[in-house]
PDB file of C-alpha atoms in Angstrom:
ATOM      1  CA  UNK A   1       0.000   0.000   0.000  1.00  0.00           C
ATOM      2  CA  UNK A   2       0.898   3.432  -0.372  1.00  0.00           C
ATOM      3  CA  UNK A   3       2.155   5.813   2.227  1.00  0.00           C
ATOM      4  CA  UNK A   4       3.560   9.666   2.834  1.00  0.00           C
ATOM      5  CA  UNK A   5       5.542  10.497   5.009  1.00  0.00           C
ATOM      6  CA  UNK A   6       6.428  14.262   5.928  1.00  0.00           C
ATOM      7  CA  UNK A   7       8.965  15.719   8.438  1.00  0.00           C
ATOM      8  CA  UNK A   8       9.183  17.186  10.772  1.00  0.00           C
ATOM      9  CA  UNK A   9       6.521  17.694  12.332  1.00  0.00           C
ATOM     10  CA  UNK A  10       7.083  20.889  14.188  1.00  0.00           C
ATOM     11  CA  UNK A  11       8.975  23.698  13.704  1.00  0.00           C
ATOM     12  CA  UNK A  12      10.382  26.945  15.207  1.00  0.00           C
ATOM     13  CA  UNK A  13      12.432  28.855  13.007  1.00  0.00           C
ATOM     14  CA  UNK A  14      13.597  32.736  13.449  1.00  0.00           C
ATOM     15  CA  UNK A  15      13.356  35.488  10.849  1.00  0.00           C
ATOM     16  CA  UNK A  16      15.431  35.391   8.077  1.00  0.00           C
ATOM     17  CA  UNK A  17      16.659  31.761   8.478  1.00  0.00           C
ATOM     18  CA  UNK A  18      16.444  29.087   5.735  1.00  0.00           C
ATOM     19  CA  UNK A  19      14.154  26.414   5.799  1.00  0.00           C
ATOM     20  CA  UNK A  20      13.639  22.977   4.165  1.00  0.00           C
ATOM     21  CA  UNK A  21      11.082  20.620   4.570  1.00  0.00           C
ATOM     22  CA  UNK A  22      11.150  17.096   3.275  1.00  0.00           C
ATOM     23  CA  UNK A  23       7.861  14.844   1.814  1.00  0.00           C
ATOM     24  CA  UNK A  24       8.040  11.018   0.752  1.00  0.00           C
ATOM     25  CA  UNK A  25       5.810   8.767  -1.351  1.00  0.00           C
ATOM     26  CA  UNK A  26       6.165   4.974  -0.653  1.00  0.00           C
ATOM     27  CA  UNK A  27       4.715   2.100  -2.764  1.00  0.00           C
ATOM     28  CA  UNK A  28       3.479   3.971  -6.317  1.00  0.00           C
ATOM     29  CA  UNK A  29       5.190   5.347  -9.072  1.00  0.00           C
ATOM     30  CA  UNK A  30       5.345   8.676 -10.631  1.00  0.00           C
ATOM     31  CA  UNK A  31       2.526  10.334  -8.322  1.00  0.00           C
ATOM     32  CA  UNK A  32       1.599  13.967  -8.567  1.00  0.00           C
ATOM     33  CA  UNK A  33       2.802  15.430  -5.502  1.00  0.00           C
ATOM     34  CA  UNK A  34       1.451  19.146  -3.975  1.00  0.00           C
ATOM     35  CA  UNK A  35       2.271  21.397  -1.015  1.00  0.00           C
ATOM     36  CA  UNK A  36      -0.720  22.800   0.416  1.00  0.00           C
ATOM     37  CA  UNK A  37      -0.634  26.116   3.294  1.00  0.00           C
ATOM     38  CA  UNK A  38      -3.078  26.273   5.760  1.00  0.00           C
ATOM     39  CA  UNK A  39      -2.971  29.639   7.803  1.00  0.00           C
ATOM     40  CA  UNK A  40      -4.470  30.185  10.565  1.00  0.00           C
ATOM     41  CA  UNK A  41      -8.215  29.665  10.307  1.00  0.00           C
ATOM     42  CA  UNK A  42      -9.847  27.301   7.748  1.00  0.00           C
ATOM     43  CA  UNK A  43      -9.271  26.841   3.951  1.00  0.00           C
ATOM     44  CA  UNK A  44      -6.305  25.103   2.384  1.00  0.00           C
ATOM     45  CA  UNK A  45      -4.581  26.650  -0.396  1.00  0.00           C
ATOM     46  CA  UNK A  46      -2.395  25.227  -3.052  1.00  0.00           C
ATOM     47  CA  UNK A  47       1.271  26.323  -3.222  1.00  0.00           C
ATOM     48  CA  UNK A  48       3.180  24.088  -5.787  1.00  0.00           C
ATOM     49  CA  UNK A  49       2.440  20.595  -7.747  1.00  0.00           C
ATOM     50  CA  UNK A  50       4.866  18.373  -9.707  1.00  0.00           C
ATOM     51  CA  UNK A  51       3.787  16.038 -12.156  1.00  0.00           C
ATOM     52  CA  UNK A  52       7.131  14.806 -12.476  1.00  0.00           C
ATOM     53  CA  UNK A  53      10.701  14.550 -11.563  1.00  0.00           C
ATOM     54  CA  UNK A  54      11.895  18.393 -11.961  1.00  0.00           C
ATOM     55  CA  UNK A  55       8.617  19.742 -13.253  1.00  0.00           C
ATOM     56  CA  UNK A  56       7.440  22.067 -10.361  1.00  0.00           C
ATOM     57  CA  UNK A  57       4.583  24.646 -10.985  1.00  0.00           C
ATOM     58  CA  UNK A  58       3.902  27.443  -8.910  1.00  0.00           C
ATOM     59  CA  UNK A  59      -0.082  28.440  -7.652  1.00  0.00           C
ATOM     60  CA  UNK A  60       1.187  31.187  -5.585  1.00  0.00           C
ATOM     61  CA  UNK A  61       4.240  34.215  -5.984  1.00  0.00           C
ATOM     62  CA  UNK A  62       5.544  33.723  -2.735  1.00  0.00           C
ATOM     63  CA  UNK A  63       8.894  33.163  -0.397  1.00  0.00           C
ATOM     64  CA  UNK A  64       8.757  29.222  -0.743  1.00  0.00           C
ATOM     65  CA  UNK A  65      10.092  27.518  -3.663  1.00  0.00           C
ATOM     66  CA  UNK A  66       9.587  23.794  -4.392  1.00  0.00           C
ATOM     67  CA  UNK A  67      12.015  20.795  -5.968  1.00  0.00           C
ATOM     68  CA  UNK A  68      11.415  17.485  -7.194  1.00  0.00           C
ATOM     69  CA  UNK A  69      15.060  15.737  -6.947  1.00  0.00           C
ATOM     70  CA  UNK A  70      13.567  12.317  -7.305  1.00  0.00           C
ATOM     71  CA  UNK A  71      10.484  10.639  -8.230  1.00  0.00           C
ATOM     72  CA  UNK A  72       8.487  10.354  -5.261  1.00  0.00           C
ATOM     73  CA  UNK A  73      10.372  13.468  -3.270  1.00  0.00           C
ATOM     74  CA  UNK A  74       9.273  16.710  -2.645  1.00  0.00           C
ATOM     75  CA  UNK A  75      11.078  19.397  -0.930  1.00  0.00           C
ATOM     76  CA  UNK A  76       9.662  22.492   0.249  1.00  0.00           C
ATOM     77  CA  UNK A  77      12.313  25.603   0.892  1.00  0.00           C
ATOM     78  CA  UNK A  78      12.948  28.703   1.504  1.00  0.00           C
ATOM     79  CA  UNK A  79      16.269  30.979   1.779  1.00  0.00           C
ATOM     80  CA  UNK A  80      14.981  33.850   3.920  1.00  0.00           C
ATOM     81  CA  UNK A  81      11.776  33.173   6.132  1.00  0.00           C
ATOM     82  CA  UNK A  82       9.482  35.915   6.761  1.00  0.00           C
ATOM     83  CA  UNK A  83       6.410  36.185  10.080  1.00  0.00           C
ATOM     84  CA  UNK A  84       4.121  35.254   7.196  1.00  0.00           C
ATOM     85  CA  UNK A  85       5.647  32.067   5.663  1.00  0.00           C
ATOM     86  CA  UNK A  86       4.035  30.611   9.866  1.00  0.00           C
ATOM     87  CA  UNK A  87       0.916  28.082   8.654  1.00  0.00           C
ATOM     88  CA  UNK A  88       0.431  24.670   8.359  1.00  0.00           C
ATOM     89  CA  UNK A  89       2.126  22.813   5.515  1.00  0.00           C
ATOM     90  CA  UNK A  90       0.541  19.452   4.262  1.00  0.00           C
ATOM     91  CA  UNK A  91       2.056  17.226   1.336  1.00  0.00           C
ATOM     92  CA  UNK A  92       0.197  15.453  -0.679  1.00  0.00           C
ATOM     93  CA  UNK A  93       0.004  12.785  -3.503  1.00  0.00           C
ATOM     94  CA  UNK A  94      -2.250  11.221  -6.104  1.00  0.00           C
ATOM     95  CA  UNK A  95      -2.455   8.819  -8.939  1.00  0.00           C
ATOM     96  CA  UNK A  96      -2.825  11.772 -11.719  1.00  0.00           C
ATOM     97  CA  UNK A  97      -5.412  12.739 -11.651  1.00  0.00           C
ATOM     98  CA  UNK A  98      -7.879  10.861  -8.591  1.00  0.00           C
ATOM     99  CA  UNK A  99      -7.911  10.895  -5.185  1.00  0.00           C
ATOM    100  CA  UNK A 100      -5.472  13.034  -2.846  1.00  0.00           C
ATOM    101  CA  UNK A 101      -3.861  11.566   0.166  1.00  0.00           C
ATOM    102  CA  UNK A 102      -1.740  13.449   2.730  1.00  0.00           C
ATOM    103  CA  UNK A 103       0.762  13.904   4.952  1.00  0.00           C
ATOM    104  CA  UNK A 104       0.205  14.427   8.726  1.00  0.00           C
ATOM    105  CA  UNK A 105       2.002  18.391   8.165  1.00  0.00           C
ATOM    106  CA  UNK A 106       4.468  20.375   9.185  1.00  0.00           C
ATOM    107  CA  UNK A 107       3.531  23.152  11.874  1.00  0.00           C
ATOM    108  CA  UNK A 108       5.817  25.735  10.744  1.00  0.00           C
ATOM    109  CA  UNK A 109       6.482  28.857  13.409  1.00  0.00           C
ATOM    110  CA  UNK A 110       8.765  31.754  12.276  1.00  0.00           C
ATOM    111  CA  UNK A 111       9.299  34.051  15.263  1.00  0.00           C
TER     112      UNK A 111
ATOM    113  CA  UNK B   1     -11.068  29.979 -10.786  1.00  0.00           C
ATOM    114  CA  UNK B   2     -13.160  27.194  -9.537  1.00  0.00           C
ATOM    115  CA  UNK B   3     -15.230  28.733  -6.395  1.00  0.00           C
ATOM    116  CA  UNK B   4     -16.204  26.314  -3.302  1.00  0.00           C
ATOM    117  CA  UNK B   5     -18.914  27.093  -0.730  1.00  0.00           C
ATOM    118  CA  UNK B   6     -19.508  25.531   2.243  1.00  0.00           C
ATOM    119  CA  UNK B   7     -22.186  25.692   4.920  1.00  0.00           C
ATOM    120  CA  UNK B   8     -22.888  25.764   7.589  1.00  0.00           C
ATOM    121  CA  UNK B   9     -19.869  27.460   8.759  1.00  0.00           C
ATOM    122  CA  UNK B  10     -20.323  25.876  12.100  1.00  0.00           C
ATOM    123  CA  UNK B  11     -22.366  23.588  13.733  1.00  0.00           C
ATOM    124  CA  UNK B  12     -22.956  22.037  17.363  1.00  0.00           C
ATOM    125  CA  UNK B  13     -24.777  19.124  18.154  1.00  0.00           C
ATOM    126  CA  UNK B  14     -25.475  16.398  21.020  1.00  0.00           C
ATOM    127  CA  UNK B  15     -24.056  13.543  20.556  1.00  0.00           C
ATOM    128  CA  UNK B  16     -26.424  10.983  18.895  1.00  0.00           C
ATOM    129  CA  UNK B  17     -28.318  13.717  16.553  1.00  0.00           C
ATOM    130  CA  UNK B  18     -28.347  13.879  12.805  1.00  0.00           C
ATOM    131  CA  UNK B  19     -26.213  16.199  10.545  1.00  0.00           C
ATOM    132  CA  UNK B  20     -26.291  17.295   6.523  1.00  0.00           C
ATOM    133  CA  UNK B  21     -22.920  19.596   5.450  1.00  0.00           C
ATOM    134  CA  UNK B  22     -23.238  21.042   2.155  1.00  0.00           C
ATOM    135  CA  UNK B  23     -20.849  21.806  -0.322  1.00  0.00           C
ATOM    136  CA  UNK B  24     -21.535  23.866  -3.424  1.00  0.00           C
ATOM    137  CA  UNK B  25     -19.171  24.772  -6.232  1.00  0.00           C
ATOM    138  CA  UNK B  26     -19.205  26.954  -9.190  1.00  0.00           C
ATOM    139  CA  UNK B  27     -17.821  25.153 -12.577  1.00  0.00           C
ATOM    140  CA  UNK B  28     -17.613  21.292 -13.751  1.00  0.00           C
ATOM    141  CA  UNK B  29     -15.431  19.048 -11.321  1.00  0.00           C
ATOM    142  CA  UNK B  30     -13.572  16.086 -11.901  1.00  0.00           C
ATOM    143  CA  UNK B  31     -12.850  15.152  -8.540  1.00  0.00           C
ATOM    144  CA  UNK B  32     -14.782  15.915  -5.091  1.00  0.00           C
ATOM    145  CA  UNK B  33     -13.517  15.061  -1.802  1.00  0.00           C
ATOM    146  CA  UNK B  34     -14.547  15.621   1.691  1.00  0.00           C
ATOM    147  CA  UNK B  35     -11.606  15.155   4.142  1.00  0.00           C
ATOM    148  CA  UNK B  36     -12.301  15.518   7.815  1.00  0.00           C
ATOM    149  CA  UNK B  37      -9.458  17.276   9.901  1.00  0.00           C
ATOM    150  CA  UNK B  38      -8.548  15.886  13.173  1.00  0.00           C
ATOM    151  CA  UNK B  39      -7.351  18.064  16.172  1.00  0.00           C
ATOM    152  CA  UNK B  40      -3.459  17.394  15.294  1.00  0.00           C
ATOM    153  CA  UNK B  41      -4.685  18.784  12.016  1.00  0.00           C
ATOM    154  CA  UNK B  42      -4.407  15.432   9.959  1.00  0.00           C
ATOM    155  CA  UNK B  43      -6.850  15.594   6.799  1.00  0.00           C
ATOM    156  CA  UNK B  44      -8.622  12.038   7.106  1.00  0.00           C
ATOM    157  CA  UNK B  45     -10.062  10.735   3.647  1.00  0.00           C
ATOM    158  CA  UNK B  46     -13.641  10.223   3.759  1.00  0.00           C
ATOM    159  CA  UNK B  47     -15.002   9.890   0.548  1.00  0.00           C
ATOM    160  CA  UNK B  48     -13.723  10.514  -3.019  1.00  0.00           C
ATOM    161  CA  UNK B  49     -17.011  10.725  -5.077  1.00  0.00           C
ATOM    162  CA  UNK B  50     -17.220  13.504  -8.231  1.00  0.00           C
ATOM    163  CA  UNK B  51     -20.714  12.103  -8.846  1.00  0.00           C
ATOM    164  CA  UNK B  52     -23.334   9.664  -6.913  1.00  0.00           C
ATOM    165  CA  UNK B  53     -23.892   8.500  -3.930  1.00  0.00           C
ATOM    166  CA  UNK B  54     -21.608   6.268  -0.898  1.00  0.00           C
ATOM    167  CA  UNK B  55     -21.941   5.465   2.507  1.00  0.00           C
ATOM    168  CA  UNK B  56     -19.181   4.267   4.518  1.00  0.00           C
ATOM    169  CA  UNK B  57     -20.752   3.391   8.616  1.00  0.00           C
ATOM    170  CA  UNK B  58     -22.690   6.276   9.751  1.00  0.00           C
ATOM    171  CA  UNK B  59     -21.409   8.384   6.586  1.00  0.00           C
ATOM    172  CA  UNK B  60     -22.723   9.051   3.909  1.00  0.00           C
ATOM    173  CA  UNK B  61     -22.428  11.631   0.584  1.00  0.00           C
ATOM    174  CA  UNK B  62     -24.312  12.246  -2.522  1.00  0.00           C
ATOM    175  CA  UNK B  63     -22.546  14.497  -5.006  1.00  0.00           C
ATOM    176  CA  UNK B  64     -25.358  15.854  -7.759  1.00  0.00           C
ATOM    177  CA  UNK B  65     -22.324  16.535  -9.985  1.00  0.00           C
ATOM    178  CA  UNK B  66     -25.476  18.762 -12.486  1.00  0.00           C
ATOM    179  CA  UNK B  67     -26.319  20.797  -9.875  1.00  0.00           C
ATOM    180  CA  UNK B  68     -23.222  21.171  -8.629  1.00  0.00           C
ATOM    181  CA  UNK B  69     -23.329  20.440  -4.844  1.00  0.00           C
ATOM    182  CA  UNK B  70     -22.442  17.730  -2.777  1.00  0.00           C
ATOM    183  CA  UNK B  71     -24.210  16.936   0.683  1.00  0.00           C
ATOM    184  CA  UNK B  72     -22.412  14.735   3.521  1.00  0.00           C
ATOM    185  CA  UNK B  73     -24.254  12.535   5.815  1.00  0.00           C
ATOM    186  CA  UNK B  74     -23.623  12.250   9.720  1.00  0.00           C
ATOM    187  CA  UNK B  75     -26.041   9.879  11.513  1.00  0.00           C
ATOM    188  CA  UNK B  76     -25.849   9.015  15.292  1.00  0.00           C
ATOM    189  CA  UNK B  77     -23.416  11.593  15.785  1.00  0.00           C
ATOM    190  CA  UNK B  78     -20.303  10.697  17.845  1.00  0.00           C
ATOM    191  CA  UNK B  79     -18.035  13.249  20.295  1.00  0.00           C
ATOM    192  CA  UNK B  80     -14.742  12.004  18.020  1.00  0.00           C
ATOM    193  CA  UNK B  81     -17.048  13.227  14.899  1.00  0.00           C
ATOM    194  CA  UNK B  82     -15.845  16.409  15.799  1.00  0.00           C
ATOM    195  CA  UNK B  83     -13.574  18.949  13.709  1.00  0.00           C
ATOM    196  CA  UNK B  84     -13.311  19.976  10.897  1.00  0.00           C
ATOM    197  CA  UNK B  85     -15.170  18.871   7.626  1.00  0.00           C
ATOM    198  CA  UNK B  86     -13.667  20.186   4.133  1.00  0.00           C
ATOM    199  CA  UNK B  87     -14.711  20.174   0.681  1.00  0.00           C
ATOM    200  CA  UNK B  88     -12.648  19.977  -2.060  1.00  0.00           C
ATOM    201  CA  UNK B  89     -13.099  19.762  -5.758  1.00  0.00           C
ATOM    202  CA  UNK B  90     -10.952  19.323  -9.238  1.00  0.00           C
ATOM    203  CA  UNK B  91     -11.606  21.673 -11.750  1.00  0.00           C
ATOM    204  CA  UNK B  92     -12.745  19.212 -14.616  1.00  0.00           C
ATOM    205  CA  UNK B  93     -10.404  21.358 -17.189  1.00  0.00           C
ATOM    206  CA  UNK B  94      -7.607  19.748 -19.139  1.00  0.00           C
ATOM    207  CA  UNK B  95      -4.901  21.217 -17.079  1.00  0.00           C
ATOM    208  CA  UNK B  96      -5.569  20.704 -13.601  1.00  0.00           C
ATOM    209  CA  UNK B  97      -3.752  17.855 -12.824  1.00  0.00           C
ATOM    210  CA  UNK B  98      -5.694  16.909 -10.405  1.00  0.00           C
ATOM    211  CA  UNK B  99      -5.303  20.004  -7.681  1.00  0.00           C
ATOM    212  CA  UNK B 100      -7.923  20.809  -5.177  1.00  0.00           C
ATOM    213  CA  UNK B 101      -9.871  23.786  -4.242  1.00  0.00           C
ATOM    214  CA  UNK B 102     -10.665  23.851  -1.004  1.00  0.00           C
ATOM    215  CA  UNK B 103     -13.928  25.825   0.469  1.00  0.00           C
ATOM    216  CA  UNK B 104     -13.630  27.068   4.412  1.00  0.00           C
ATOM    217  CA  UNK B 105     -14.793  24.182   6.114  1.00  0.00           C
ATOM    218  CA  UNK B 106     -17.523  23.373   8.463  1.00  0.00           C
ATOM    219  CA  UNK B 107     -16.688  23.361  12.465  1.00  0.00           C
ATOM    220  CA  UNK B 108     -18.115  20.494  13.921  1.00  0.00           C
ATOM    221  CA  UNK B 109     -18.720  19.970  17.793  1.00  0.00           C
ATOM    222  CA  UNK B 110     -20.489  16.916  19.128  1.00  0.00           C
ATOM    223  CA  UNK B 111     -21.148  17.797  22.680  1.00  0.00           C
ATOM    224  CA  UNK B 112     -21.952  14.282  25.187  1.00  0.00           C
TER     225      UNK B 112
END
């Protein structure tokens, strides 16, 4: 069976410093993967997707940047983080294009 | 882009009571999901259904993919049915890849 596995789970970064946050797909092949943000409130909102290895498209102009180094890998980053880049980052996967499945987060706090 | 309602916003109930959410969305979808946040804020799947109608326990949805809305069921209501319910849909356009639109959610507390 599939799985996803994202890491780490909390985080407390300060201004300014870089940050880098790791997502892995077990047990499929060649899955579109996605970062979702969700601030603090409700609604979920898309950041980046990959359909495949290097191919990164981006929903939002933003801090964050996204890689694909490897087929079921998907790196969230950022070189300078800002008070607004705090929220609650999910990966997730599907079979392109079904059913989305995802990660437990990342709890990211810039102070 | 693709625009997702949901209501009620929020909604409290005693535990063993009856509950409809609604989710309403503005173009052609390809894929509909309701996820169900727990309090560590994992999204649980609970149904994947772009059209017709599934039950899964004391869950069910209907997704009138026409009219498009989607309703999910909550019978005998339970104090861990509460959180967060979400909506989200596909736009059915060639490009999307399959990314979701998510509406606002629907705060659910099951009081014992």
């Amino acid at each position: 069976s599939q799985t996803i596995h994202q890491w780490p789970a909390t985080l407390v970064q300060p201004v300014g410093s870089p940050l880098s946050l790791e997502c892995t797909v077990e047990g499929t092949s060649n899955p579109n993967l996605y970062w979702y943000r969700q601030a603090a409130g409700r609604g979920l909102q898309l950041l980046f997707y990959s359909v495949g290895i290097g191919q990164i498209s981006s929903e939002v102009p933003q801090n964050l940047s996204a890689s694909r180094p490897q087929d079921r890998q998907f790196i969230l980053s950022s070189k300078k983080l800002l008070l607004s880049d705090s929220g609650f980052y999910l990966c997730a996967w599907s079979p392109p294009p079904t059913e989305a499945f995802f990660g437990q987060g990342t709890r990211l706090t810039v102070v | 882009g693709i625009q997702v309602e949901q209501s009620p916003p929020d909604l409290i109930l005693q535990e063993g009571a009856n509950s409809t959410l609604r989710c309403n969305f503005s173009d052609s979808v390809n894929n509909l999901q309701w996820f169900h946040q727990n309090p560590w804020g994992q999204l649980i799947n609970l149904f994947y259904i772009p059209s017709g109608t599934k039950q899964n326990g004391r869950l069910s949805a209907t997704t009138v993919a026409t009219e498009r809305y989607s309703l999910l069921y909550i019978s005998s209501s339970q104090t861990t049915d509460s959180g967060v319910y979400f909506c989200a849909v596909g736009d059915a356009g060639g490009t999307s890849y399959g990314k979701l639109t998510f509406g606002q959610g629907t705060i659910l507390t099951v009081h014992p």
